PDB file of C-alpha atoms in Angstrom:
ATOM      1  CA  MET A  12     -12.073 -42.755 -92.226  1.00  0.00           C
ATOM      2  CA  PRO A  13     -13.613 -43.417 -88.819  1.00  0.00           C
ATOM      3  CA  PHE A  14     -15.413 -46.617 -87.905  1.00  0.00           C
ATOM      4  CA  VAL A  15     -18.880 -46.399 -86.399  1.00  0.00           C
ATOM      5  CA  MET A  16     -21.049 -48.449 -84.091  1.00  0.00           C
ATOM      6  CA  ARG A  17     -24.773 -48.383 -84.740  1.00  0.00           C
ATOM      7  CA  GLY A  18     -27.635 -48.702 -82.277  1.00  0.00           C
ATOM      8  CA  ASP A  19     -30.706 -50.876 -82.632  1.00  0.00           C
ATOM      9  CA  ASP A  20     -32.417 -48.120 -84.602  1.00  0.00           C
ATOM     10  CA  GLY A  21     -29.527 -47.933 -87.086  1.00  0.00           C
ATOM     11  CA  SER A  22     -28.237 -44.577 -85.895  1.00  0.00           C
ATOM     12  CA  VAL A  23     -24.560 -43.931 -85.113  1.00  0.00           C
ATOM     13  CA  VAL A  24     -23.961 -44.312 -81.368  1.00  0.00           C
ATOM     14  CA  ALA A  25     -20.138 -44.310 -81.212  1.00  0.00           C
ATOM     15  CA  ILE A  26     -17.089 -43.494 -83.338  1.00  0.00           C
ATOM     16  CA  SER A  27     -13.629 -45.090 -83.303  1.00  0.00           C
ATOM     17  CA  LEU A  28     -10.507 -44.224 -85.237  1.00  0.00           C
ATOM     18  CA  VAL A  29      -9.580 -47.921 -85.303  1.00  0.00           C
ATOM     19  CA  GLN A  30     -11.617 -50.952 -86.263  1.00  0.00           C
ATOM     20  CA  LYS A  31     -12.532 -53.040 -83.227  1.00  0.00           C
ATOM     21  CA  ASP A  32     -15.436 -55.128 -81.930  1.00  0.00           C
ATOM     22  CA  GLY A  33     -18.708 -53.463 -82.822  1.00  0.00           C
ATOM     23  CA  PHE A  34     -17.041 -50.837 -85.030  1.00  0.00           C
ATOM     24  CA  ASN A  35     -17.282 -52.557 -88.382  1.00  0.00           C
ATOM     25  CA  GLU A  36     -18.547 -49.855 -90.714  1.00  0.00           C
ATOM     26  CA  GLU A  37     -16.452 -47.010 -92.076  1.00  0.00           C
ATOM     27  CA  LEU A  38     -18.020 -43.640 -92.828  1.00  0.00           C
ATOM     28  CA  PRO A  39     -16.258 -40.940 -94.809  1.00  0.00           C
ATOM     29  CA  GLU A  40     -15.254 -37.781 -92.963  1.00  0.00           C
ATOM     30  CA  GLY A  41     -17.839 -35.088 -93.486  1.00  0.00           C
ATOM     31  CA  SER A  42     -20.718 -37.514 -93.918  1.00  0.00           C
ATOM     32  CA  GLU A  43     -24.083 -36.266 -92.669  1.00  0.00           C
ATOM     33  CA  GLU A  44     -24.290 -39.036 -90.078  1.00  0.00           C
ATOM     34  CA  LEU A  45     -20.887 -38.206 -88.570  1.00  0.00           C
ATOM     35  CA  THR A  46     -21.680 -34.503 -88.531  1.00  0.00           C
ATOM     36  CA  ALA A  47     -25.020 -35.161 -86.812  1.00  0.00           C
ATOM     37  CA  PHE A  48     -23.419 -37.477 -84.230  1.00  0.00           C
ATOM     38  CA  ARG A  49     -20.667 -34.997 -83.439  1.00  0.00           C
ATOM     39  CA  SER A  50     -23.165 -32.154 -83.051  1.00  0.00           C
ATOM     40  CA  ILE A  51     -24.975 -34.188 -80.389  1.00  0.00           C
ATOM     41  CA  GLY A  52     -21.681 -34.561 -78.510  1.00  0.00           C
ATOM     42  CA  ALA A  53     -21.029 -30.834 -78.784  1.00  0.00           C
ATOM     43  CA  SER A  54     -24.415 -30.050 -77.276  1.00  0.00           C
ATOM     44  CA  THR A  55     -23.901 -32.120 -74.104  1.00  0.00           C
ATOM     45  CA  GLY A  56     -22.699 -29.089 -72.180  1.00  0.00           C
ATOM     46  CA  GLY A  57     -19.040 -30.078 -72.255  1.00  0.00           C
ATOM     47  CA  LEU A  58     -19.573 -33.449 -70.569  1.00  0.00           C
ATOM     48  CA  ASP A  59     -17.248 -35.181 -73.035  1.00  0.00           C
ATOM     49  CA  GLU A  60     -14.600 -32.520 -72.477  1.00  0.00           C
ATOM     50  CA  THR A  61     -14.483 -33.314 -68.765  1.00  0.00           C
ATOM     51  CA  ASP A  62     -14.122 -37.078 -69.244  1.00  0.00           C
ATOM     52  CA  GLN A  63     -10.349 -36.981 -69.563  1.00  0.00           C
ATOM     53  CA  ASP A  64     -10.008 -34.801 -66.463  1.00  0.00           C
ATOM     54  CA  PHE A  65     -12.332 -37.098 -64.549  1.00  0.00           C
ATOM     55  CA  VAL A  66     -10.326 -40.182 -65.559  1.00  0.00           C
ATOM     56  CA  ARG A  67      -7.222 -38.476 -64.138  1.00  0.00           C
ATOM     57  CA  VAL A  68      -9.080 -37.838 -60.859  1.00  0.00           C
ATOM     58  CA  LEU A  69     -10.166 -41.481 -60.690  1.00  0.00           C
ATOM     59  CA  GLU A  70      -6.582 -42.600 -61.296  1.00  0.00           C
ATOM     60  CA  ASP A  71      -5.455 -40.454 -58.383  1.00  0.00           C
ATOM     61  CA  VAL A  72      -8.242 -41.787 -56.139  1.00  0.00           C
ATOM     62  CA  VAL A  73      -7.348 -45.409 -56.927  1.00  0.00           C
ATOM     63  CA  GLU A  74      -3.671 -44.668 -56.270  1.00  0.00           C
ATOM     64  CA  LEU A  75      -4.533 -42.998 -52.952  1.00  0.00           C
ATOM     65  CA  LEU A  76      -6.713 -45.938 -51.868  1.00  0.00           C
ATOM     66  CA  ILE A  77      -3.886 -48.344 -52.691  1.00  0.00           C
ATOM     67  CA  ASP A  78      -1.263 -46.182 -50.929  1.00  0.00           C
ATOM     68  CA  LYS A  79      -3.420 -46.019 -47.781  1.00  0.00           C
ATOM     69  CA  GLY A  80      -3.962 -49.781 -47.833  1.00  0.00           C
ATOM     70  CA  ILE A  81      -7.722 -49.446 -48.192  1.00  0.00           C
ATOM     71  CA  ILE A  82      -7.667 -51.655 -51.265  1.00  0.00           C
ATOM     72  CA  LEU A  83      -4.984 -53.947 -52.595  1.00  0.00           C
ATOM     73  CA  PHE A  84      -3.853 -53.574 -56.170  1.00  0.00           C
ATOM     74  CA  THR A  85      -4.186 -57.331 -56.571  1.00  0.00           C
ATOM     75  CA  GLU A  86      -7.867 -57.139 -55.570  1.00  0.00           C
ATOM     76  CA  LEU A  87      -8.651 -55.256 -58.751  1.00  0.00           C
ATOM     77  CA  PRO A  88      -9.676 -57.262 -61.811  1.00  0.00           C
ATOM     78  CA  GLN A  89      -6.737 -58.235 -64.002  1.00  0.00           C
ATOM     79  CA  SER A  90      -7.954 -55.981 -66.818  1.00  0.00           C
ATOM     80  CA  ALA A  91      -8.016 -53.007 -64.419  1.00  0.00           C
ATOM     81  CA  GLN A  92      -4.516 -53.854 -63.165  1.00  0.00           C
ATOM     82  CA  ASP A  93      -3.243 -54.006 -66.742  1.00  0.00           C
ATOM     83  CA  LYS A  94      -4.795 -50.643 -67.614  1.00  0.00           C
ATOM     84  CA  ILE A  95      -3.452 -48.967 -64.479  1.00  0.00           C
ATOM     85  CA  MET A  96       0.048 -50.313 -65.087  1.00  0.00           C
ATOM     86  CA  ARG A  97      -0.049 -49.176 -68.711  1.00  0.00           C
ATOM     87  CA  ARG A  98      -1.191 -45.669 -67.722  1.00  0.00           C
ATOM     88  CA  GLN A  99       1.504 -45.426 -65.033  1.00  0.00           C
ATOM     89  CA  ARG A 100       4.141 -46.543 -67.525  1.00  0.00           C
ATOM     90  CA  LEU A 101       2.959 -44.021 -70.139  1.00  0.00           C
ATOM     91  CA  ARG A 102       2.782 -41.193 -67.598  1.00  0.00           C
ATOM     92  CA  SER A 103       6.272 -42.035 -66.388  1.00  0.00           C
ATOM     93  CA  GLU A 104       7.656 -42.053 -69.932  1.00  0.00           C
ATOM     94  CA  LEU A 105       5.924 -38.780 -70.713  1.00  0.00           C
ATOM     95  CA  GLY A 106       7.266 -37.224 -67.522  1.00  0.00           C
ATOM     96  CA  GLU A 107      10.804 -38.222 -68.470  1.00  0.00           C
ATOM     97  CA  ARG A 108      10.442 -36.677 -71.912  1.00  0.00           C
ATOM     98  CA  LEU A 109       9.128 -33.452 -70.425  1.00  0.00           C
ATOM     99  CA  ASN A 110      11.938 -33.116 -67.892  1.00  0.00           C
ATOM    100  CA  LEU A 111      13.323 -29.964 -69.426  1.00  0.00           C
ATOM    101  CA  ILE A 112      15.484 -28.938 -66.474  1.00  0.00           C
ATOM    102  CA  GLY A 113      17.225 -32.253 -65.885  1.00  0.00           C
ATOM    103  CA  ASP A 114      18.861 -33.514 -62.700  1.00  0.00           C
ATOM    104  CA  ASP A 115      21.756 -31.022 -62.665  1.00  0.00           C
TER     105      ASP A 115
END
C-alpha cells in the first residue's frame, strides 16, 4: 500500500511507495483518494511524464559545466554531490549490464 502526504486542507498532495518523512499514512490501492490524486496527475498534460527526461538533461548540463570548468564539483552542496555520484555509479553499472556486444 502506498504512503501519502496530506496538505493543510487534508487532501492527498503526494504519494510514496516507501514510508519517509511526511508520508505517514497508508492508503489501500484503489481508494477513492488515490484514484482522485492520480487523475489530477494524468490531467497535467504529461508534465510528470517529462520529469525523468528533464532530470537526465539537467544531469548532462551539470556534467558539461563541470567538464568545462565553469563550476567545480566541490562547489555543489554535499547532498547534490552525493546524488550525482550515486546516479553516475548506477548509470555506469546499468551500462555494463547492457553491454550486449562486449569488448571483443
